[in-house]
mmCIF file of C-alpha atoms in Angstrom:
data_model
loop_
_atom_site.group_PDB
_atom_site.id
_atom_site.type_symbol
_atom_site.label_atom_id
_atom_site.label_comp_id
_atom_site.label_asym_id
_atom_site.label_seq_id
_atom_site.Cartn_x
_atom_site.Cartn_y
_atom_site.Cartn_z
ATOM 1 C CA MET C 153 121.286 18.918 110.926
ATOM 2 C CA LYS C 154 122.208 22.541 111.531
ATOM 3 C CA ILE C 155 119.774 25.309 110.648
ATOM 4 C CA PRO C 156 121.622 28.238 109.019
ATOM 5 C CA TYR C 157 121.011 31.493 110.888
ATOM 6 C CA LYS C 158 121.857 34.889 109.538
ATOM 7 C CA ASN C 159 124.189 37.024 111.521
ATOM 8 C CA ILE C 160 122.048 39.260 113.807
ATOM 9 C CA PHE C 161 124.150 42.273 112.830
ATOM 10 C CA ASP C 162 123.504 41.677 109.135
ATOM 11 C CA VAL C 163 119.772 41.575 109.867
ATOM 12 C CA LEU C 164 119.896 44.774 111.898
ATOM 13 C CA ARG C 165 121.959 46.466 109.215
ATOM 14 C CA THR C 166 119.433 45.451 106.541
ATOM 15 C CA ASN C 167 116.503 46.667 108.663
ATOM 16 C CA ARG C 168 118.261 49.961 109.341
ATOM 17 C CA PHE C 169 118.874 50.444 105.614
ATOM 18 C CA ILE C 170 115.209 49.781 104.851
ATOM 19 C CA VAL C 171 114.029 52.217 107.547
ATOM 20 C CA LEU C 172 116.424 54.951 106.407
ATOM 21 C CA ALA C 173 115.413 54.420 102.781
ATOM 22 C CA THR C 174 111.731 54.620 103.703
ATOM 23 C CA VAL C 175 112.255 57.816 105.726
ATOM 24 C CA GLY C 176 114.362 59.312 102.946
ATOM 25 C CA CYS C 177 111.740 58.554 100.331
ATOM 26 C CA SER C 178 109.012 59.992 102.512
ATOM 27 C CA ALA C 179 111.010 63.166 103.091
ATOM 28 C CA LEU C 180 111.684 63.467 99.361
ATOM 29 C CA VAL C 181 107.984 63.061 98.575
ATOM 30 C CA CYS C 182 107.095 65.725 101.148
ATOM 31 C CA VAL C 183 109.647 68.162 99.735
ATOM 32 C CA VAL C 184 108.456 67.585 96.162
ATOM 33 C CA SER C 185 104.825 68.013 97.280
ATOM 34 C CA ILE C 186 105.620 71.316 99.019
ATOM 35 C CA LEU C 187 107.496 72.609 96.009
ATOM 36 C CA MET C 188 104.656 71.631 93.660
ATOM 37 C CA THR C 189 102.144 73.296 95.970
ATOM 38 C CA LEU C 190 104.192 76.516 96.050
ATOM 39 C CA LYS C 191 104.508 76.430 92.261
ATOM 40 C CA ILE C 192 100.773 75.931 91.792
ATOM 41 C CA HIS C 193 100.074 78.735 94.289
ATOM 42 C CA ARG C 194 102.390 81.137 92.434
ATOM 43 C CA GLU C 195 100.775 80.273 89.133
ATOM 44 C CA SER C 196 97.339 80.754 90.621
ATOM 45 C CA GLN C 197 98.306 84.267 91.598
ATOM 46 C CA THR C 198 98.754 85.221 87.970
ATOM 47 C CA ASN C 199 96.316 82.847 86.267
ATOM 48 C CA ALA C 200 92.682 81.963 86.557
ATOM 49 C CA PHE C 201 90.652 79.684 84.385
ATOM 50 C CA VAL C 202 87.246 79.954 82.789
ATOM 51 C CA VAL C 203 85.276 77.488 80.704
ATOM 52 C CA SER C 204 84.340 78.629 77.226
ATOM 53 C CA ASP C 205 81.027 77.919 75.557
ATOM 54 C CA LYS C 206 82.743 75.005 73.825
ATOM 55 C CA GLY C 207 83.846 73.439 77.130
ATOM 56 C CA ASP C 208 87.474 74.445 76.728
ATOM 57 C CA VAL C 209 89.426 75.594 79.783
ATOM 58 C CA VAL C 210 90.875 78.999 78.955
ATOM 59 C CA PRO C 211 93.518 80.751 81.129
ATOM 60 C CA LEU C 212 92.618 84.217 82.279
ATOM 61 C CA LYS C 213 95.322 86.485 83.628
ATOM 62 C CA LEU C 214 94.599 87.966 87.027
ATOM 63 C CA VAL C 215 96.401 91.089 85.911
ATOM 64 C CA ASN C 216 93.542 91.611 83.489
ATOM 65 C CA GLN C 217 91.121 91.044 86.335
ATOM 66 C CA ARG C 218 92.916 93.737 88.304
ATOM 67 C CA GLU C 219 92.659 96.091 85.405
ATOM 68 C CA ASN C 220 88.945 95.379 85.131
ATOM 69 C CA MET C 221 88.629 95.838 88.884
ATOM 70 C CA GLU C 222 90.261 99.252 88.676
ATOM 71 C CA VAL C 223 87.992 100.281 85.803
ATOM 72 C CA GLU C 224 84.900 99.221 87.726
ATOM 73 C CA ALA C 225 86.099 100.903 90.927
ATOM 74 C CA LEU C 226 86.684 104.190 89.154
ATOM 75 C CA ALA C 227 83.323 103.937 87.389
ATOM 76 C CA HIS C 228 81.593 103.202 90.680
ATOM 77 C CA LEU C 229 83.155 106.233 92.352
ATOM 78 C CA GLU C 230 82.269 108.490 89.430
ATOM 79 C CA LEU C 231 78.700 107.216 89.463
ATOM 80 C CA PHE C 232 78.439 107.953 93.168
ATOM 81 C CA CYS C 233 79.866 111.464 92.836
ATOM 82 C CA ARG C 234 77.533 112.248 89.936
ATOM 83 C CA PHE C 235 74.543 111.146 91.983
ATOM 84 C CA PHE C 236 75.567 112.702 95.290
ATOM 85 C CA TYR C 237 76.993 116.037 94.148
ATOM 86 C CA ASN C 238 75.381 116.767 90.787
ATOM 87 C CA ILE C 239 72.105 118.050 92.218
ATOM 88 C CA ASP C 240 69.588 120.860 92.033
ATOM 89 C CA ALA C 241 66.288 121.854 93.641
ATOM 90 C CA ASN C 242 64.304 119.513 91.369
ATOM 91 C CA ASN C 243 66.346 116.340 91.267
ATOM 92 C CA TYR C 244 68.284 116.115 94.545
ATOM 93 C CA LYS C 245 65.939 113.596 96.226
ATOM 94 C CA LYS C 246 66.159 111.113 93.331
ATOM 95 C CA GLN C 247 69.896 111.690 92.983
ATOM 96 C CA ILE C 248 70.596 111.110 96.692
ATOM 97 C CA GLU C 249 68.392 108.002 96.692
ATOM 98 C CA LYS C 250 70.472 106.518 93.853
ATOM 99 C CA ALA C 251 73.724 107.470 95.642
ATOM 100 C CA LEU C 252 72.658 105.688 98.822
ATOM 101 C CA TRP C 253 72.617 102.372 96.957
ATOM 102 C CA LEU C 254 76.346 102.728 96.314
ATOM 103 C CA GLY C 255 77.558 103.213 99.891
ATOM 104 C CA ASN C 256 76.956 102.074 103.459
ATOM 105 C CA ASN C 257 75.914 104.028 106.573
ATOM 106 C CA SER C 258 78.831 106.449 106.187
ATOM 107 C CA ILE C 259 77.000 107.888 103.176
ATOM 108 C CA VAL C 260 73.690 107.929 105.066
ATOM 109 C CA ASP C 261 75.356 109.754 107.966
ATOM 110 C CA LEU C 262 76.843 112.337 105.580
ATOM 111 C CA PHE C 263 73.451 112.862 103.970
ATOM 112 C CA HIS C 264 71.830 113.466 107.389
ATOM 113 C CA GLN C 265 74.673 115.828 108.333
ATOM 114 C CA LYS C 266 74.110 117.873 105.204
ATOM 115 C CA GLN C 267 70.376 117.894 105.926
ATOM 116 C CA ALA C 268 71.030 119.237 109.411
ATOM 117 C CA GLU C 269 73.327 121.915 107.994
ATOM 118 C CA GLY C 270 70.573 123.092 105.646
ATOM 119 C CA VAL C 271 72.385 122.243 102.409
ATOM 120 C CA TYR C 272 69.260 120.933 100.680
ATOM 121 C CA ASN C 273 67.051 123.668 102.094
ATOM 122 C CA ARG C 274 69.328 126.239 100.446
ATOM 123 C CA LEU C 275 68.963 124.385 97.137
ATOM 124 C CA LEU C 276 65.198 124.788 97.406
ATOM 125 C CA GLN C 277 65.219 128.308 98.816
ATOM 126 C CA TYR C 278 67.603 129.852 96.268
ATOM 127 C CA SER C 279 67.053 127.435 93.331
ATOM 128 C CA LEU C 280 70.728 126.532 93.339
ATOM 129 C CA VAL C 281 72.280 124.253 90.747
ATOM 130 C CA GLN C 282 75.273 122.187 91.814
ATOM 131 C CA ASN C 283 77.076 120.826 88.747
ATOM 132 C CA VAL C 284 79.988 118.367 88.848
ATOM 133 C CA ILE C 285 82.788 119.431 86.492
ATOM 134 C CA SER C 286 85.355 116.690 86.963
ATOM 135 C CA ILE C 287 86.038 113.601 89.065
ATOM 136 C CA GLN C 288 89.538 112.196 89.581
ATOM 137 C CA SER C 289 89.962 109.082 91.705
ATOM 138 C CA HIS C 290 92.856 106.893 92.736
ATOM 139 C CA VAL C 291 92.178 103.374 94.036
ATOM 140 C CA GLU C 292 94.576 100.929 95.714
ATOM 141 C CA ILE C 293 93.464 97.538 94.374
ATOM 142 C CA GLU C 294 96.139 95.330 95.904
ATOM 143 C CA SER C 295 93.919 94.064 98.709
ATOM 144 C CA GLU C 296 90.326 94.432 99.894
ATOM 145 C CA PRO C 297 89.024 96.759 101.243
ATOM 146 C CA TYR C 298 90.287 98.973 98.442
ATOM 147 C CA GLN C 299 91.302 102.406 99.664
ATOM 148 C CA PHE C 300 90.507 105.372 97.444
ATOM 149 C CA LYS C 301 90.943 109.099 97.230
ATOM 150 C CA THR C 302 88.708 111.239 95.019
ATOM 151 C CA ILE C 303 88.974 114.848 93.929
ATOM 152 C CA THR C 304 85.619 116.217 92.830
ATOM 153 C CA THR C 305 85.371 119.632 91.230
ATOM 154 C CA PHE C 306 81.898 121.133 91.122
ATOM 155 C CA GLN C 307 80.228 124.492 90.548
ATOM 156 C CA ILE C 308 77.333 126.092 92.358
ATOM 157 C CA ASN C 309 75.274 128.360 90.165
ATOM 158 C CA ARG C 310 73.508 131.116 92.030
ATOM 159 C CA GLY C 311 71.959 132.791 89.017
ATOM 160 C CA THR C 312 74.430 135.490 87.978
ATOM 161 C CA ILE C 313 77.173 134.116 90.198
ATOM 162 C CA THR C 314 78.957 130.778 89.742
ATOM 163 C CA ASP C 315 81.422 129.536 92.389
ATOM 164 C CA THR C 316 83.767 126.572 91.857
ATOM 165 C CA TYR C 317 84.860 124.220 94.616
ATOM 166 C CA GLU C 318 87.271 121.356 94.988
ATOM 167 C CA LEU C 319 86.312 118.529 97.327
ATOM 168 C CA ILE C 320 88.803 115.855 98.416
ATOM 169 C CA SER C 321 87.214 112.764 99.865
ATOM 170 C CA SER C 322 88.410 109.282 100.845
ATOM 171 C CA GLY C 323 87.146 105.894 101.902
ATOM 172 C CA ASN C 324 87.163 102.210 101.097
ATOM 173 C CA LEU C 325 85.489 99.919 98.572
ATOM 174 C CA ILE C 326 84.308 96.375 99.246
ATOM 175 C CA HIS C 327 82.666 93.778 97.054
ATOM 176 C CA VAL C 328 78.928 93.100 97.323
ATOM 177 C CA ASN C 329 76.436 91.372 95.026
ATOM 178 C CA ARG C 330 75.656 93.238 91.852
ATOM 179 C CA ASN C 331 72.199 94.782 91.921
ATOM 180 C CA PHE C 332 71.008 96.058 88.560
ATOM 181 C CA PRO C 333 70.268 98.875 88.055
ATOM 182 C CA HIS C 334 70.928 100.174 91.589
ATOM 183 C CA ASN C 335 74.497 98.891 92.031
ATOM 184 C CA PRO C 336 75.756 97.625 88.669
ATOM 185 C CA HIS C 337 79.440 97.343 89.665
ATOM 186 C CA GLY C 338 78.932 95.203 92.766
ATOM 187 C CA LEU C 339 80.928 97.516 95.026
ATOM 188 C CA LEU C 340 80.069 99.409 98.177
ATOM 189 C CA ILE C 341 81.645 102.574 99.527
ATOM 190 C CA THR C 342 82.540 102.395 103.235
ATOM 191 C CA ASP C 343 84.178 104.813 105.681
ATOM 192 C CA TYR C 344 83.443 107.720 103.333
ATOM 193 C CA PHE C 345 84.752 111.036 104.517
ATOM 194 C CA GLU C 346 84.922 114.513 103.044
ATOM 195 C CA ASN C 347 88.454 115.597 103.940
ATOM 196 C CA THR C 348 88.716 119.111 102.527
ATOM 197 C CA LEU C 349 86.588 121.586 100.642
ATOM 198 C CA ARG C 350 88.049 124.722 99.145
ATOM 199 C CA LYS C 351 86.859 127.412 96.781
ATOM 200 C CA LEU C 352 88.778 127.751 93.534
ATOM 201 C CA GLU C 353 89.421 131.296 92.429
ATOM 202 C CA ASP C 354 89.640 132.148 88.711
ATOM 203 C CA TYR C 355 88.699 128.607 87.673
ATOM 204 C CA GLU C 356 88.504 127.926 83.957
ATOM 205 C CA ASN C 357 86.387 124.956 82.874
ATOM 206 C CA PRO C 358 88.589 122.744 80.638
ATOM 207 C CA GLU C 359 85.494 121.380 78.921
ATOM 208 C CA LYS C 360 84.699 124.780 77.436
#
């Protein structure tokens, strides 16, 4: 009795088809997985999710987060400028102490520099009042650290004489833990530098 054998070439052809089909399916699965991952990544760049008090998952646009980030960054810079530059002979120690919570050693170094230059001694000696008039900041919030540039206009009252100055400063902002009430925005100023200071002639206060 003869035992029927399949043609060896038919067997090899079948095995080759199975291998190619397996490889093709694997490649297709990999491609689909990569495309799905890219899609999810793109969506995650514009969407975040929070859980409501009812347990519902609610989408939150990152663009709104960026807007909130910009608002907080501008508020943080304004708070710092108010503390650091809005000073007089009676309040400067408390003001500077509050300002130091909002920045790193670059602020401390600037404070020590001003001390060495006699800025605070002149406040005491002549009872000067340094009053911030306006603060205008621009912050790049695309990536951290966030670069900023601030224009601070302030006046120094010497009794009968009032001089107005424009200070342009720059630096970076980074995230830190919120610390109420010392650092409510959870940001820290780094690499702070006073770029230029100039006296403004014939300045008219727009708030008047």
